[in-house]
Coordinates of C-alpha atoms in Angstrom, one line a residue:
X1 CA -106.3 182.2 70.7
X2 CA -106.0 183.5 67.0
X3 CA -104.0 180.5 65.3
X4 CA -105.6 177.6 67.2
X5 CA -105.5 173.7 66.4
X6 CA -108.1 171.5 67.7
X7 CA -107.4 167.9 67.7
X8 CA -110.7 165.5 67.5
X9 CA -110.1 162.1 68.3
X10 CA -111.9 159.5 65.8
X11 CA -113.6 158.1 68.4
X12 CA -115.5 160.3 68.9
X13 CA -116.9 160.0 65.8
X14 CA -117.6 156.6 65.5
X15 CA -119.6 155.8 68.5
X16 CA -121.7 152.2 68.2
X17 CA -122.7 152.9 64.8
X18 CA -120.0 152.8 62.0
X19 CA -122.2 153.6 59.1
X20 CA -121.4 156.5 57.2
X21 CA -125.0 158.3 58.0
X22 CA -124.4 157.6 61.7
X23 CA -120.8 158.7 61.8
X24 CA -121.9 162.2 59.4
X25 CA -124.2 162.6 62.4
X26 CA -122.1 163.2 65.2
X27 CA -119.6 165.5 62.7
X28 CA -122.4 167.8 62.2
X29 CA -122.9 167.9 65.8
X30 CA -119.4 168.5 66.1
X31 CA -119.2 171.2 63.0
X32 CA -121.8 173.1 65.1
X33 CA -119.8 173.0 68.3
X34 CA -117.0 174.1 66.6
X35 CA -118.5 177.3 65.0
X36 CA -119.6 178.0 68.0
X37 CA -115.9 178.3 69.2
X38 CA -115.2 180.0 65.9
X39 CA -114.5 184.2 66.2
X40 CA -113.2 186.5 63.1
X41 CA -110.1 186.5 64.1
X42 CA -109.5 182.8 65.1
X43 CA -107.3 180.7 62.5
X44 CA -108.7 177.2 62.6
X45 CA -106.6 173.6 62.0
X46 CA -108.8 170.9 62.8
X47 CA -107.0 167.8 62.9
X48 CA -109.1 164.5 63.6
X49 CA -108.2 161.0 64.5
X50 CA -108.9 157.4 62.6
X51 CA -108.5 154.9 64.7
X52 CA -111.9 153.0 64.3
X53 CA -112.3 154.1 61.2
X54 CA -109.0 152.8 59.9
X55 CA -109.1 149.6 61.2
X56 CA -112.6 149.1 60.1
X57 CA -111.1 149.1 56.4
X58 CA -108.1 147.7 57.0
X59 CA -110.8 144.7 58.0
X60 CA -112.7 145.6 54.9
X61 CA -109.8 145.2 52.5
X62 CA -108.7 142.3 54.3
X63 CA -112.0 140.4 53.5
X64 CA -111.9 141.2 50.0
X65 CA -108.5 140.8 49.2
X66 CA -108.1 138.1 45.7
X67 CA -105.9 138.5 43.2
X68 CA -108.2 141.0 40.9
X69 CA -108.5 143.0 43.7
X70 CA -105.9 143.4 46.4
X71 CA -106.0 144.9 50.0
X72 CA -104.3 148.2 50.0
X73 CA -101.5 149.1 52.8
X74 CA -102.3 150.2 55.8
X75 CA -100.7 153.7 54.8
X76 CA -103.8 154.2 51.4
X77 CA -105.7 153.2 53.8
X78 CA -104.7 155.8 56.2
X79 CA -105.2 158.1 53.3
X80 CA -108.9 156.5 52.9
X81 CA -109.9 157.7 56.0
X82 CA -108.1 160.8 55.6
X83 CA -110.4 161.8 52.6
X84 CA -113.5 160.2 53.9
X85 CA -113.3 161.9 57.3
X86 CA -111.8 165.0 55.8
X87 CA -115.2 165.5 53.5
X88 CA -117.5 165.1 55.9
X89 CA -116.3 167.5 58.5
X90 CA -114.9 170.0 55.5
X91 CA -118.9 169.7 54.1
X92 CA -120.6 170.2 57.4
X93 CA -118.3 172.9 58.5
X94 CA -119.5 174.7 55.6
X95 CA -123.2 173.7 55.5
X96 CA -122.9 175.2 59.1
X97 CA -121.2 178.4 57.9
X98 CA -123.5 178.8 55.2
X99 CA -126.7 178.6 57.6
X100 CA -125.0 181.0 60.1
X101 CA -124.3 183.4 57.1
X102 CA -120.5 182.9 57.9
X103 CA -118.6 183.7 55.3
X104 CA -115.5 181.6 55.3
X105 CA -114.1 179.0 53.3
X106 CA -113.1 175.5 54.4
X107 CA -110.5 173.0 52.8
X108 CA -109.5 169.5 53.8
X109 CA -106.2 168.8 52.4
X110 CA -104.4 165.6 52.2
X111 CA -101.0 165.5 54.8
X112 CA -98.1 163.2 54.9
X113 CA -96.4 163.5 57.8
X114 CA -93.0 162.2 57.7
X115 CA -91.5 159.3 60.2
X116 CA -87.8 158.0 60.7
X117 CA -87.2 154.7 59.7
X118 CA -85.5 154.0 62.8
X119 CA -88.2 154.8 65.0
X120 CA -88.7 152.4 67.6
X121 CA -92.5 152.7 66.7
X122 CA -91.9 150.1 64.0
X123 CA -90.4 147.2 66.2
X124 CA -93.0 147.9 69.1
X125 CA -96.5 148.6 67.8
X126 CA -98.8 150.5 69.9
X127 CA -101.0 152.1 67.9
X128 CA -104.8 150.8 68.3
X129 CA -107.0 150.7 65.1
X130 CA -110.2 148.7 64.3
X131 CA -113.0 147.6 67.0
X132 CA -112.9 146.4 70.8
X133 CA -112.4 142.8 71.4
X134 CA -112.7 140.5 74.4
X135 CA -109.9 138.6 75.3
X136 CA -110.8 135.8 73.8
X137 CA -111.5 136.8 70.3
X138 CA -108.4 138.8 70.5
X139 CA -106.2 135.5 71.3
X140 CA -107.6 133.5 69.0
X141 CA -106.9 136.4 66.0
X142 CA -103.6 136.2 67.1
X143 CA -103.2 132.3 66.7
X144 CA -104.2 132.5 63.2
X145 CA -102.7 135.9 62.2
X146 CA -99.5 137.7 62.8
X147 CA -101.3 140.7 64.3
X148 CA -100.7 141.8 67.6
X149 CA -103.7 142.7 70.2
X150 CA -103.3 144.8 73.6
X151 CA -105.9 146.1 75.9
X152 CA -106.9 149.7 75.6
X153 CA -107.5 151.2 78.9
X154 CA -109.7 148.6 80.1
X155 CA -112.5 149.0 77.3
X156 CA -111.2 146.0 75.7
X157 CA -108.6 144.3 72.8
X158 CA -108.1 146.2 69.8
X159 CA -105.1 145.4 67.1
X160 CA -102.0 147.9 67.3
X161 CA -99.8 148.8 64.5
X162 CA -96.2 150.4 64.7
X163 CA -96.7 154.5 65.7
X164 CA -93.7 156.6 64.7
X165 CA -93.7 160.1 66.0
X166 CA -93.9 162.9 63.1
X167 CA -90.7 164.7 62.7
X168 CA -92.2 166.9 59.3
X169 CA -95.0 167.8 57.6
X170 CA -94.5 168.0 54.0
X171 CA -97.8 170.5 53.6
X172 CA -97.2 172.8 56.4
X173 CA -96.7 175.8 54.8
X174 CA -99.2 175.4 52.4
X175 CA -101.5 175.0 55.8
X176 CA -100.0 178.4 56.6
X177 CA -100.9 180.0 53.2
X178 CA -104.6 178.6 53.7
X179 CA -104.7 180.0 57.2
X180 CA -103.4 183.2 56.1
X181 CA -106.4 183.8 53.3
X182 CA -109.1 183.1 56.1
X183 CA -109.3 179.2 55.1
X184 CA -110.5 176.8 58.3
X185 CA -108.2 173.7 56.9
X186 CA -108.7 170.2 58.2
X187 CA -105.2 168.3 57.9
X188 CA -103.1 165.5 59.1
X189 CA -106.5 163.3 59.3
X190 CA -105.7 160.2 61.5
X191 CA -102.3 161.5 62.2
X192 CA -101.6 162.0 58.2
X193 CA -100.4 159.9 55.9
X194 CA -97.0 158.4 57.3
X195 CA -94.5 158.3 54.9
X196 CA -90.2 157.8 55.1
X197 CA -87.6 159.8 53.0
X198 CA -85.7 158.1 50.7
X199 CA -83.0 160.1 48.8
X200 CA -85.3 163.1 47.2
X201 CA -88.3 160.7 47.6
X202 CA -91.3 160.3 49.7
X203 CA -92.7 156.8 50.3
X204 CA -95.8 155.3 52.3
X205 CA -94.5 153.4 55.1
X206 CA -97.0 150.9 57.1
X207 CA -98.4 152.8 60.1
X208 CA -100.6 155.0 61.8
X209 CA -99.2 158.3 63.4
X210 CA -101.1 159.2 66.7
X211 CA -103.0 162.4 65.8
X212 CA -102.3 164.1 69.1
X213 CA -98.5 164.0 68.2
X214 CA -99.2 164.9 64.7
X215 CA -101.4 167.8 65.7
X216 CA -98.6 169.2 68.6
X217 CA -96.2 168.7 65.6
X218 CA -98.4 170.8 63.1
X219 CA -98.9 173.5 65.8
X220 CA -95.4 174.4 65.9
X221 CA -94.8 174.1 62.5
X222 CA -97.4 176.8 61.7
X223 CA -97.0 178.8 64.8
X224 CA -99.7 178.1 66.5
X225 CA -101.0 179.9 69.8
X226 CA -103.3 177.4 71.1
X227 CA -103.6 173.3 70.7
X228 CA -106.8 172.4 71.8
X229 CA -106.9 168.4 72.5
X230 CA -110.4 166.8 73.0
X231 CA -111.1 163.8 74.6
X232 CA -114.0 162.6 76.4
X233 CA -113.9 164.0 80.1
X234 CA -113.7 167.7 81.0
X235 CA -110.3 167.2 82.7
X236 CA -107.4 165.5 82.5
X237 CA -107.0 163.5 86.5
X238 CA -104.8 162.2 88.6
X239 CA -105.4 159.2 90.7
X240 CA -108.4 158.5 88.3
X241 CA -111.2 156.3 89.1
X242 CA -109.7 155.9 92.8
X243 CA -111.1 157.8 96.0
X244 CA -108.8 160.9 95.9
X245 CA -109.4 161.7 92.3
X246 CA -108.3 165.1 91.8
X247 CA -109.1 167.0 88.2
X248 CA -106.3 169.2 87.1
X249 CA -106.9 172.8 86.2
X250 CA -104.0 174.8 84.9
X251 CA -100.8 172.8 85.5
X252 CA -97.0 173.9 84.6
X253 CA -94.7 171.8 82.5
X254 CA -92.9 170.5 85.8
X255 CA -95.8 169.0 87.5
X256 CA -97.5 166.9 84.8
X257 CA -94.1 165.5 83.9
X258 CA -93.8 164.5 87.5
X259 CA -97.2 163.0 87.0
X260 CA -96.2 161.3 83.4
X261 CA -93.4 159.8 86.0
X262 CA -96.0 158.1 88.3
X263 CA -97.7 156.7 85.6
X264 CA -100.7 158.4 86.2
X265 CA -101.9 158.7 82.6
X266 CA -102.9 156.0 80.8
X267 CA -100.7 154.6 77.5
X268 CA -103.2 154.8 74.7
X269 CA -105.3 157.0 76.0
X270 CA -104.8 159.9 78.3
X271 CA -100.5 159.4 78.2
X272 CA -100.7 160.4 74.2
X273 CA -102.7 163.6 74.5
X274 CA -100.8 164.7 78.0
X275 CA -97.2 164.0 75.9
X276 CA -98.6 166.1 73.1
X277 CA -99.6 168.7 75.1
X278 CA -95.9 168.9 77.0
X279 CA -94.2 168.9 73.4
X280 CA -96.3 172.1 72.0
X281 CA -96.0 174.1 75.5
X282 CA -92.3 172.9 75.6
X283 CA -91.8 174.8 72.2
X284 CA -92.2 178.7 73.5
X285 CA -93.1 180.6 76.6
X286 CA -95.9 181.6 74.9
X287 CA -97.8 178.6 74.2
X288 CA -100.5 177.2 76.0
X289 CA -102.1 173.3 75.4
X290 CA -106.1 172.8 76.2
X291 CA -107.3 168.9 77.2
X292 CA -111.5 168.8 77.5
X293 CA -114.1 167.1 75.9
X294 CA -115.9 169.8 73.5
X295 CA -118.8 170.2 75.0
X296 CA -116.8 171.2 78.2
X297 CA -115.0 173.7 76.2
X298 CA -118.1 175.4 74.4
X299 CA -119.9 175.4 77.7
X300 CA -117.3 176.6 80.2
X301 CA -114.4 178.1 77.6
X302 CA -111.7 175.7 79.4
X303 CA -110.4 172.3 80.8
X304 CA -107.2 171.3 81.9
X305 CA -104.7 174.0 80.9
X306 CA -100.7 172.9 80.3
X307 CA -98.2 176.4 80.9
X308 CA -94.7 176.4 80.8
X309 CA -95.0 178.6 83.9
X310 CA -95.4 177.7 87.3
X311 CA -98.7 178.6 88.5
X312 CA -98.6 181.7 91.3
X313 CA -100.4 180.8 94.6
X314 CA -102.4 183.8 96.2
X315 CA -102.3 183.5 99.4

């Protein structure tokens, strides 16, 4: 595992609490997880997700919007996030470092990730962003606003925004360079900064990309070895939450897109992370995708597993 992206999803950072002390908490918890993953050799990416966080300022921006002081677009404020979420973990990664007499540097740098402009993402938002909702606060949000509210894997209503998927990432070879002189880099925060090609230009484009994709994306830009996808369960399951719930181990390329087929994952929340996974693997033999929650992976070293190969039965 020397060139190794971990994808951290931003709810795991915002738990009940959305202050910024609460959330800097559980980062620092996370910061020391993560150097505890960390060898000389290993390359670090850490790429995080926004989610909450994002539509917690979107919501913020909404209620202040006047004329002297207008609500940003939902791409700045992907860009917020980006920076906020960026700092802490780039600050505790090195507070941690520093403690453990590590010497290494760390460096948050802000991504745009570019989208098509004829991605179906735009006409069918699916993106969630902001808090959980009952049913009834998200109907009656959707009387009064254009918005549009969808449950997320039974935990409740949250808004969803278009999602295109990354084709590019405008900073990926200066992630390279960084990785190259020893930097751990935190990049494409919440999914980067989602932005459309015009002619020589790059504009901000009203979306959130989902960071699972983005990080899959930024893996086989920079070569990557390992994408390593947390989540909050040590495996990834089939037939979840029912009687013959089975928790996949390793698993080639042909059986979980058998499973994708059944509809065993679900959109939103395990589907995303499973798709990413398939994407990086699908890119070279040599590739191998990691789903787990982090404390499953510090404990244990593994979690589900996604090869190209099929695995080799010993009888």
């Amino acid at each position: 595992m020397k060139r190794v992206v971990v994808a951290l999803g931003g709810n795991a950072i915002l738990e009940s609490d959305p202050t910024a002390a609460a959330q800097q908490k559980i980062v620092q918890e996370t910061a020391e997880a993560l150097a505890d993953l960390l060898t000389d050799e290993m390359e670090l990416v850490i790429v995080h997700g926004n989610g909450p966080q994002v539509g917690n300022v979107v919501l913020q921006q909404a209620e202040a919007d006047s004329e002297k002081n207008p609500a940003m677009p939902l791409d700045t404020c992907v860009a917020m996030t980006e920076g906020s979420i960026g700092y802490w973990l780039a600050n505790s990664l090195t507070n941690v470092l520093e403690k453990r007499k590590i010497t290494r540097n760390v460096a948050a740098i802000m991504t745009q990730v570019e989208v098509s402009p004829n991605d179906e993402g735009f006409t069918h938002p699916s993106k969630p962003i902001g808090p959980f909702l009952t049913e009834s606060e998200a109907q009656e949000l959707m009387k009064t606003t254009d918005a549009v509210y969808l449950e997320d894997a039974g935990r409740g209503f949250r808004k969803v925004v278009p999602s295109p998927e990354p084709v590019k990432i405008k900073e990926s070879e200066t992630i390279k360079l960084l990785l190259e002189n020893g930097v751990i880099t935190v990049a494409c925060g919440g999914g980067g900064i989602p932005v459309i090609r015009s002619g020589s230009e790059l504009k901000g484009t009203e979306a959130v990309i989902d960071k699972d994709l983005a990080a899959a994306k930024l893996a086989e830009l920079i070569e990557a070895d390992t994408l390593i996808i947390l989540t909050g369960v040590a495996n990834v399951f089939v037939h979840y939450n029912q009687p013959n719930q089975k928790a996949l181990e390793t698993v080639s390329i042909s059986d979980i897109e058998t499973y994708i087929e059944e509809g065993q994952f679900a959109p939103g929340s395990m589907l995303p992370k499973v798709e990413a996974a398939v994407k990086f693997v699908k890119r070279s033999p040599a590739n191998k995708a990691v789903i787990t929650s982090l404390e499953n992976l510090v404990k244990e070293r593994i979690g589900t597993v996604v090869e190209q190969k099929e695995p080799v039965s010993i009888d």
